[in-house]
Amino acid sequence: MPRVSQEQAKLNRQRVVEVAATLFRERGLHGVGVADIMGAAGLTHGGFYGQFANKDALAAEAFETALTDNGRGQLDSLVSNYLSIAHVRAPGMGCPVAALANDVAREAPDSPVRSRFTRGVRGMVDLMAALVPKTPKQKRRQRALSSLATLVGAVVLARAVDDEALAEEILGAARVSLGAEAPERDTAAGPSNSG
Protein backbone atom coordinates (compact mmCIF):
# COMPACT_ATOMS: atom_id res chain seq x y z
CA MET A 1 0.00 0.00 0.00
CA PRO A 2 1.51 3.38 -0.95
CA ARG A 3 2.45 5.77 1.84
CA VAL A 4 0.32 8.85 2.35
CA SER A 5 2.06 12.20 1.85
CA GLN A 6 2.61 14.43 4.87
CA GLU A 7 0.08 16.90 3.49
CA GLN A 8 -2.55 14.17 3.02
CA ALA A 9 -1.82 12.80 6.51
CA LYS A 10 -2.36 16.29 7.93
CA LEU A 11 -5.67 16.62 6.04
CA ASN A 12 -6.74 13.14 7.19
CA ARG A 13 -5.96 14.00 10.80
CA GLN A 14 -7.98 17.23 10.59
CA ARG A 15 -10.88 15.35 9.02
CA VAL A 16 -10.82 12.77 11.85
CA VAL A 17 -10.80 15.54 14.48
CA GLU A 18 -13.71 17.38 12.82
CA VAL A 19 -15.76 14.20 12.47
CA ALA A 20 -15.00 13.24 16.07
CA ALA A 21 -16.04 16.71 17.28
CA THR A 22 -19.43 16.23 15.64
CA LEU A 23 -19.93 12.61 16.68
CA PHE A 24 -18.89 13.18 20.30
CA ARG A 25 -21.38 16.07 20.58
CA GLU A 26 -24.13 13.94 19.01
CA ARG A 27 -23.53 10.66 20.84
CA GLY A 28 -21.37 11.47 23.86
CA LEU A 29 -17.79 10.51 24.62
CA HIS A 30 -18.62 6.85 25.19
CA GLY A 31 -21.36 6.55 22.58
CA VAL A 32 -18.97 6.43 19.66
CA GLY A 33 -15.93 4.26 19.05
CA VAL A 34 -12.71 4.75 17.13
CA ALA A 35 -13.99 2.53 14.30
CA ASP A 36 -17.15 4.66 14.01
CA ILE A 37 -15.13 7.87 13.83
CA MET A 38 -12.65 6.55 11.29
CA GLY A 39 -15.44 5.10 9.16
CA ALA A 40 -17.36 8.38 9.20
CA ALA A 41 -14.14 10.16 8.18
CA GLY A 42 -13.80 7.74 5.27
CA LEU A 43 -10.60 6.20 6.64
CA THR A 44 -9.61 2.78 7.91
CA HIS A 45 -9.44 1.98 11.60
CA GLY A 46 -5.78 0.99 11.27
CA GLY A 47 -4.61 4.55 10.63
CA PHE A 48 -5.93 5.87 13.93
CA TYR A 49 -3.00 5.01 16.17
CA GLY A 50 -0.51 6.51 13.74
CA GLN A 51 -2.26 9.84 14.34
CA PHE A 52 -3.44 9.72 17.98
CA ALA A 53 -2.14 8.14 21.18
CA ASN A 54 -5.64 6.97 22.13
CA LYS A 55 -9.32 7.91 22.02
CA ASP A 56 -8.94 10.32 24.97
CA ALA A 57 -6.26 12.26 23.09
CA LEU A 58 -8.59 12.52 20.10
CA ALA A 59 -11.50 13.57 22.32
CA ALA A 60 -9.44 16.34 23.88
CA GLU A 61 -8.38 17.63 20.48
CA ALA A 62 -11.91 17.33 19.09
CA PHE A 63 -13.27 19.31 22.03
CA GLU A 64 -10.69 22.03 21.42
CA THR A 65 -11.66 22.16 17.74
CA ALA A 66 -15.35 22.45 18.58
CA LEU A 67 -14.62 25.30 20.98
CA THR A 68 -12.62 27.27 18.43
CA ASP A 69 -15.85 27.68 16.50
CA ASN A 70 -16.96 30.16 19.20
CA GLY A 71 -18.93 33.06 17.82
CA ARG A 72 -17.72 36.53 18.67
CA GLY A 73 -20.41 39.13 18.65
CA GLN A 74 -22.87 40.83 20.90
CA LEU A 75 -23.81 38.98 24.07
CA ASP A 76 -27.54 39.26 23.30
CA SER A 77 -27.02 37.71 19.87
CA LEU A 78 -24.89 34.91 21.29
CA VAL A 79 -27.52 34.18 23.97
CA SER A 80 -30.50 34.16 21.63
CA ASN A 81 -28.74 31.90 19.12
CA TYR A 82 -27.54 29.55 21.84
CA LEU A 83 -31.03 29.33 23.32
CA SER A 84 -32.69 28.38 20.05
CA ILE A 85 -34.59 25.20 19.26
CA ALA A 86 -32.26 24.82 16.25
CA HIS A 87 -29.28 24.55 18.61
CA VAL A 88 -31.18 22.05 20.75
CA ARG A 89 -31.97 19.89 17.71
CA ALA A 90 -28.41 19.80 16.38
CA PRO A 91 -26.02 18.87 19.20
CA GLY A 92 -23.42 17.66 16.70
CA MET A 93 -23.10 21.18 15.31
CA GLY A 94 -23.60 23.09 18.55
CA CYS A 95 -21.75 23.89 21.72
CA PRO A 96 -19.56 21.06 23.02
CA VAL A 97 -19.98 22.27 26.60
CA ALA A 98 -23.74 21.67 26.53
CA ALA A 99 -23.32 18.43 24.60
CA LEU A 100 -20.56 16.88 26.72
CA ALA A 101 -20.71 18.34 30.24
CA ASN A 102 -22.29 15.21 31.73
CA ASP A 103 -19.81 12.89 30.01
CA VAL A 104 -16.81 14.99 31.02
CA ALA A 105 -18.01 15.07 34.65
CA ARG A 106 -17.59 11.26 34.70
CA GLU A 107 -14.01 11.37 33.42
CA ALA A 108 -11.03 11.00 35.77
CA PRO A 109 -9.88 14.29 37.36
CA ASP A 110 -6.57 14.10 35.47
CA SER A 111 -8.16 13.23 32.11
CA PRO A 112 -6.90 15.25 29.13
CA VAL A 113 -10.52 15.70 28.06
CA ARG A 114 -11.41 17.20 31.45
CA SER A 115 -8.41 19.52 31.27
CA ARG A 116 -9.40 20.77 27.79
CA PHE A 117 -13.02 21.10 28.90
CA THR A 118 -11.96 23.25 31.87
CA ARG A 119 -9.81 25.43 29.62
CA GLY A 120 -12.73 25.73 27.22
CA VAL A 121 -15.15 26.79 29.94
CA ARG A 122 -12.67 29.40 31.15
CA GLY A 123 -12.32 30.67 27.58
CA MET A 124 -16.09 30.92 27.17
CA VAL A 125 -16.38 32.81 30.45
CA ASP A 126 -13.64 35.20 29.33
CA LEU A 127 -15.35 35.70 25.96
CA MET A 128 -18.72 36.35 27.56
CA ALA A 129 -17.23 38.68 30.19
CA ALA A 130 -15.60 40.71 27.42
CA LEU A 131 -19.03 41.14 25.79
CA VAL A 132 -20.66 42.51 28.94
CA PRO A 133 -21.07 46.31 28.77
CA LYS A 134 -18.93 48.58 30.89
CA THR A 135 -19.11 47.20 34.42
CA PRO A 136 -16.43 46.34 36.97
CA LYS A 137 -14.32 43.30 36.05
CA GLN A 138 -15.55 41.11 38.94
CA LYS A 139 -19.20 41.87 38.12
CA ARG A 140 -18.61 41.05 34.43
CA ARG A 141 -17.05 37.72 35.38
CA GLN A 142 -19.92 36.85 37.73
CA ARG A 143 -22.46 37.71 35.04
CA ALA A 144 -20.55 35.63 32.51
CA LEU A 145 -20.42 32.61 34.87
CA SER A 146 -24.11 32.92 35.67
CA SER A 147 -25.01 33.36 31.99
CA LEU A 148 -22.96 30.35 30.93
CA ALA A 149 -24.55 28.18 33.61
CA THR A 150 -28.01 29.31 32.49
CA LEU A 151 -27.23 28.75 28.80
CA VAL A 152 -25.79 25.28 29.25
CA GLY A 153 -28.41 24.20 31.77
CA ALA A 154 -31.28 25.34 29.58
CA VAL A 155 -29.95 23.56 26.49
CA VAL A 156 -29.23 20.35 28.43
CA LEU A 157 -32.77 20.34 29.88
CA ALA A 158 -34.40 21.23 26.56
CA ARG A 159 -32.58 18.33 24.89
CA ALA A 160 -33.57 15.90 27.63
CA VAL A 161 -37.34 16.46 27.63
CA ASP A 162 -39.59 14.71 25.13
CA ASP A 163 -42.01 17.63 24.83
CA GLU A 164 -41.00 20.31 22.32
CA ALA A 165 -43.38 22.86 23.84
CA LEU A 166 -41.70 22.38 27.22
CA ALA A 167 -38.28 22.61 25.55
CA GLU A 168 -39.30 25.94 23.98
CA GLU A 169 -40.62 27.10 27.35
CA ILE A 170 -37.30 26.24 29.05
CA LEU A 171 -35.35 28.13 26.38
CA GLY A 172 -37.74 31.10 26.59
CA ALA A 173 -37.45 31.29 30.38
CA ALA A 174 -33.66 31.25 30.12
CA ARG A 175 -33.76 34.02 27.48
CA VAL A 176 -35.97 36.12 29.76
CA SER A 177 -33.65 35.44 32.69
CA LEU A 178 -30.70 36.65 30.62
CA GLY A 179 -32.58 39.59 29.08
CA ALA A 180 -32.23 38.35 25.50
CA GLU A 181 -34.70 38.43 22.66
CA ALA A 182 -36.05 35.28 21.06
CA PRO A 183 -34.18 34.15 17.94
CA GLU A 184 -35.90 34.26 14.58
CA ARG A 185 -37.72 31.00 13.87
CA ASP A 186 -35.31 28.63 12.21
CA THR A 187 -35.75 24.93 11.66
CA ALA A 188 -32.29 24.45 10.16
CA ALA A 189 -29.34 22.98 12.01
CA GLY A 190 -28.17 24.76 15.12
CA PRO A 191 -25.41 27.31 15.34
CA SER A 192 -22.00 25.72 14.89
CA ASN A 193 -20.32 28.73 16.38
CA SER A 194 -22.40 29.11 19.50
CA GLY A 195 -19.87 28.02 21.99
CSV table of C-alpha atoms in Angstrom, one decimal:
chain,number,residue,atom,x,y,z
A,1,MET,CA,0.0,0.0,0.0
A,2,PRO,CA,1.5,3.4,-0.9
A,3,ARG,CA,2.4,5.8,1.8
A,4,VAL,CA,0.3,8.9,2.4
A,5,SER,CA,2.1,12.2,1.8
A,6,GLN,CA,2.6,14.4,4.9
A,7,GLU,CA,0.1,16.9,3.5
A,8,GLN,CA,-2.5,14.2,3.0
A,9,ALA,CA,-1.8,12.8,6.5
A,10,LYS,CA,-2.4,16.3,7.9
A,11,LEU,CA,-5.7,16.6,6.0
A,12,ASN,CA,-6.7,13.1,7.2
A,13,ARG,CA,-6.0,14.0,10.8
A,14,GLN,CA,-8.0,17.2,10.6
A,15,ARG,CA,-10.9,15.3,9.0
A,16,VAL,CA,-10.8,12.8,11.8
A,17,VAL,CA,-10.8,15.5,14.5
A,18,GLU,CA,-13.7,17.4,12.8
A,19,VAL,CA,-15.8,14.2,12.5
A,20,ALA,CA,-15.0,13.2,16.1
A,21,ALA,CA,-16.0,16.7,17.3
A,22,THR,CA,-19.4,16.2,15.6
A,23,LEU,CA,-19.9,12.6,16.7
A,24,PHE,CA,-18.9,13.2,20.3
A,25,ARG,CA,-21.4,16.1,20.6
A,26,GLU,CA,-24.1,13.9,19.0
A,27,ARG,CA,-23.5,10.7,20.8
A,28,GLY,CA,-21.4,11.5,23.9
A,29,LEU,CA,-17.8,10.5,24.6
A,30,HIS,CA,-18.6,6.9,25.2
A,31,GLY,CA,-21.4,6.6,22.6
A,32,VAL,CA,-19.0,6.4,19.7
A,33,GLY,CA,-15.9,4.3,19.0
A,34,VAL,CA,-12.7,4.8,17.1
A,35,ALA,CA,-14.0,2.5,14.3
A,36,ASP,CA,-17.2,4.7,14.0
A,37,ILE,CA,-15.1,7.9,13.8
A,38,MET,CA,-12.6,6.5,11.3
A,39,GLY,CA,-15.4,5.1,9.2
A,40,ALA,CA,-17.4,8.4,9.2
A,41,ALA,CA,-14.1,10.2,8.2
A,42,GLY,CA,-13.8,7.7,5.3
A,43,LEU,CA,-10.6,6.2,6.6
A,44,THR,CA,-9.6,2.8,7.9
A,45,HIS,CA,-9.4,2.0,11.6
A,46,GLY,CA,-5.8,1.0,11.3
A,47,GLY,CA,-4.6,4.5,10.6
A,48,PHE,CA,-5.9,5.9,13.9
A,49,TYR,CA,-3.0,5.0,16.2
A,50,GLY,CA,-0.5,6.5,13.7
A,51,GLN,CA,-2.3,9.8,14.3
A,52,PHE,CA,-3.4,9.7,18.0
A,53,ALA,CA,-2.1,8.1,21.2
A,54,ASN,CA,-5.6,7.0,22.1
A,55,LYS,CA,-9.3,7.9,22.0
A,56,ASP,CA,-8.9,10.3,25.0
A,57,ALA,CA,-6.3,12.3,23.1
A,58,LEU,CA,-8.6,12.5,20.1
A,59,ALA,CA,-11.5,13.6,22.3
A,60,ALA,CA,-9.4,16.3,23.9
A,61,GLU,CA,-8.4,17.6,20.5
A,62,ALA,CA,-11.9,17.3,19.1
A,63,PHE,CA,-13.3,19.3,22.0
A,64,GLU,CA,-10.7,22.0,21.4
A,65,THR,CA,-11.7,22.2,17.7
A,66,ALA,CA,-15.4,22.4,18.6
A,67,LEU,CA,-14.6,25.3,21.0
A,68,THR,CA,-12.6,27.3,18.4
A,69,ASP,CA,-15.9,27.7,16.5
A,70,ASN,CA,-17.0,30.2,19.2
A,71,GLY,CA,-18.9,33.1,17.8
A,72,ARG,CA,-17.7,36.5,18.7
A,73,GLY,CA,-20.4,39.1,18.7
A,74,GLN,CA,-22.9,40.8,20.9
A,75,LEU,CA,-23.8,39.0,24.1
A,76,ASP,CA,-27.5,39.3,23.3
A,77,SER,CA,-27.0,37.7,19.9
A,78,LEU,CA,-24.9,34.9,21.3
A,79,VAL,CA,-27.5,34.2,24.0
A,80,SER,CA,-30.5,34.2,21.6
A,81,ASN,CA,-28.7,31.9,19.1
A,82,TYR,CA,-27.5,29.5,21.8
A,83,LEU,CA,-31.0,29.3,23.3
A,84,SER,CA,-32.7,28.4,20.1
A,85,ILE,CA,-34.6,25.2,19.3
A,86,ALA,CA,-32.3,24.8,16.2
A,87,HIS,CA,-29.3,24.6,18.6
A,88,VAL,CA,-31.2,22.1,20.8
A,89,ARG,CA,-32.0,19.9,17.7
A,90,ALA,CA,-28.4,19.8,16.4
A,91,PRO,CA,-26.0,18.9,19.2
A,92,GLY,CA,-23.4,17.7,16.7
A,93,MET,CA,-23.1,21.2,15.3
A,94,GLY,CA,-23.6,23.1,18.5
A,95,CYS,CA,-21.7,23.9,21.7
A,96,PRO,CA,-19.6,21.1,23.0
A,97,VAL,CA,-20.0,22.3,26.6
A,98,ALA,CA,-23.7,21.7,26.5
A,99,ALA,CA,-23.3,18.4,24.6
A,100,LEU,CA,-20.6,16.9,26.7
A,101,ALA,CA,-20.7,18.3,30.2
A,102,ASN,CA,-22.3,15.2,31.7
A,103,ASP,CA,-19.8,12.9,30.0
A,104,VAL,CA,-16.8,15.0,31.0
A,105,ALA,CA,-18.0,15.1,34.6
A,106,ARG,CA,-17.6,11.3,34.7
A,107,GLU,CA,-14.0,11.4,33.4
A,108,ALA,CA,-11.0,11.0,35.8
A,109,PRO,CA,-9.9,14.3,37.4
A,110,ASP,CA,-6.6,14.1,35.5
A,111,SER,CA,-8.2,13.2,32.1
A,112,PRO,CA,-6.9,15.3,29.1
A,113,VAL,CA,-10.5,15.7,28.1
A,114,ARG,CA,-11.4,17.2,31.4
A,115,SER,CA,-8.4,19.5,31.3
A,116,ARG,CA,-9.4,20.8,27.8
A,117,PHE,CA,-13.0,21.1,28.9
A,118,THR,CA,-12.0,23.3,31.9
A,119,ARG,CA,-9.8,25.4,29.6
A,120,GLY,CA,-12.7,25.7,27.2
A,121,VAL,CA,-15.2,26.8,29.9
A,122,ARG,CA,-12.7,29.4,31.1
A,123,GLY,CA,-12.3,30.7,27.6
A,124,MET,CA,-16.1,30.9,27.2
A,125,VAL,CA,-16.4,32.8,30.5
A,126,ASP,CA,-13.6,35.2,29.3
A,127,LEU,CA,-15.3,35.7,26.0
A,128,MET,CA,-18.7,36.4,27.6
A,129,ALA,CA,-17.2,38.7,30.2
A,130,ALA,CA,-15.6,40.7,27.4
A,131,LEU,CA,-19.0,41.1,25.8
A,132,VAL,CA,-20.7,42.5,28.9
A,133,PRO,CA,-21.1,46.3,28.8
A,134,LYS,CA,-18.9,48.6,30.9
A,135,THR,CA,-19.1,47.2,34.4
A,136,PRO,CA,-16.4,46.3,37.0
A,137,LYS,CA,-14.3,43.3,36.1
A,138,GLN,CA,-15.5,41.1,38.9
A,139,LYS,CA,-19.2,41.9,38.1
A,140,ARG,CA,-18.6,41.0,34.4
A,141,ARG,CA,-17.1,37.7,35.4
A,142,GLN,CA,-19.9,36.9,37.7
A,143,ARG,CA,-22.5,37.7,35.0
A,144,ALA,CA,-20.6,35.6,32.5
A,145,LEU,CA,-20.4,32.6,34.9
A,146,SER,CA,-24.1,32.9,35.7
A,147,SER,CA,-25.0,33.4,32.0
A,148,LEU,CA,-23.0,30.4,30.9
A,149,ALA,CA,-24.6,28.2,33.6
A,150,THR,CA,-28.0,29.3,32.5
A,151,LEU,CA,-27.2,28.8,28.8
A,152,VAL,CA,-25.8,25.3,29.2
A,153,GLY,CA,-28.4,24.2,31.8
A,154,ALA,CA,-31.3,25.3,29.6
A,155,VAL,CA,-29.9,23.6,26.5
A,156,VAL,CA,-29.2,20.4,28.4
A,157,LEU,CA,-32.8,20.3,29.9
A,158,ALA,CA,-34.4,21.2,26.6
A,159,ARG,CA,-32.6,18.3,24.9
A,160,ALA,CA,-33.6,15.9,27.6
A,161,VAL,CA,-37.3,16.5,27.6
A,162,ASP,CA,-39.6,14.7,25.1
A,163,ASP,CA,-42.0,17.6,24.8
A,164,GLU,CA,-41.0,20.3,22.3
A,165,ALA,CA,-43.4,22.9,23.8
A,166,LEU,CA,-41.7,22.4,27.2
A,167,ALA,CA,-38.3,22.6,25.6
A,168,GLU,CA,-39.3,25.9,24.0
A,169,GLU,CA,-40.6,27.1,27.4
A,170,ILE,CA,-37.3,26.2,29.1
A,171,LEU,CA,-35.3,28.1,26.4
A,172,GLY,CA,-37.7,31.1,26.6
A,173,ALA,CA,-37.4,31.3,30.4
A,174,ALA,CA,-33.7,31.3,30.1
A,175,ARG,CA,-33.8,34.0,27.5
A,176,VAL,CA,-36.0,36.1,29.8
A,177,SER,CA,-33.7,35.4,32.7
A,178,LEU,CA,-30.7,36.7,30.6
A,179,GLY,CA,-32.6,39.6,29.1
A,180,ALA,CA,-32.2,38.3,25.5
A,181,GLU,CA,-34.7,38.4,22.7
A,182,ALA,CA,-36.0,35.3,21.1
A,183,PRO,CA,-34.2,34.2,17.9
A,184,GLU,CA,-35.9,34.3,14.6
A,185,ARG,CA,-37.7,31.0,13.9
A,186,ASP,CA,-35.3,28.6,12.2
A,187,THR,CA,-35.7,24.9,11.7
A,188,ALA,CA,-32.3,24.5,10.2
A,189,ALA,CA,-29.3,23.0,12.0
A,190,GLY,CA,-28.2,24.8,15.1
A,191,PRO,CA,-25.4,27.3,15.3
A,192,SER,CA,-22.0,25.7,14.9
A,193,ASN,CA,-20.3,28.7,16.4
A,194,SER,CA,-22.4,29.1,19.5
A,195,GLY,CA,-19.9,28.0,22.0
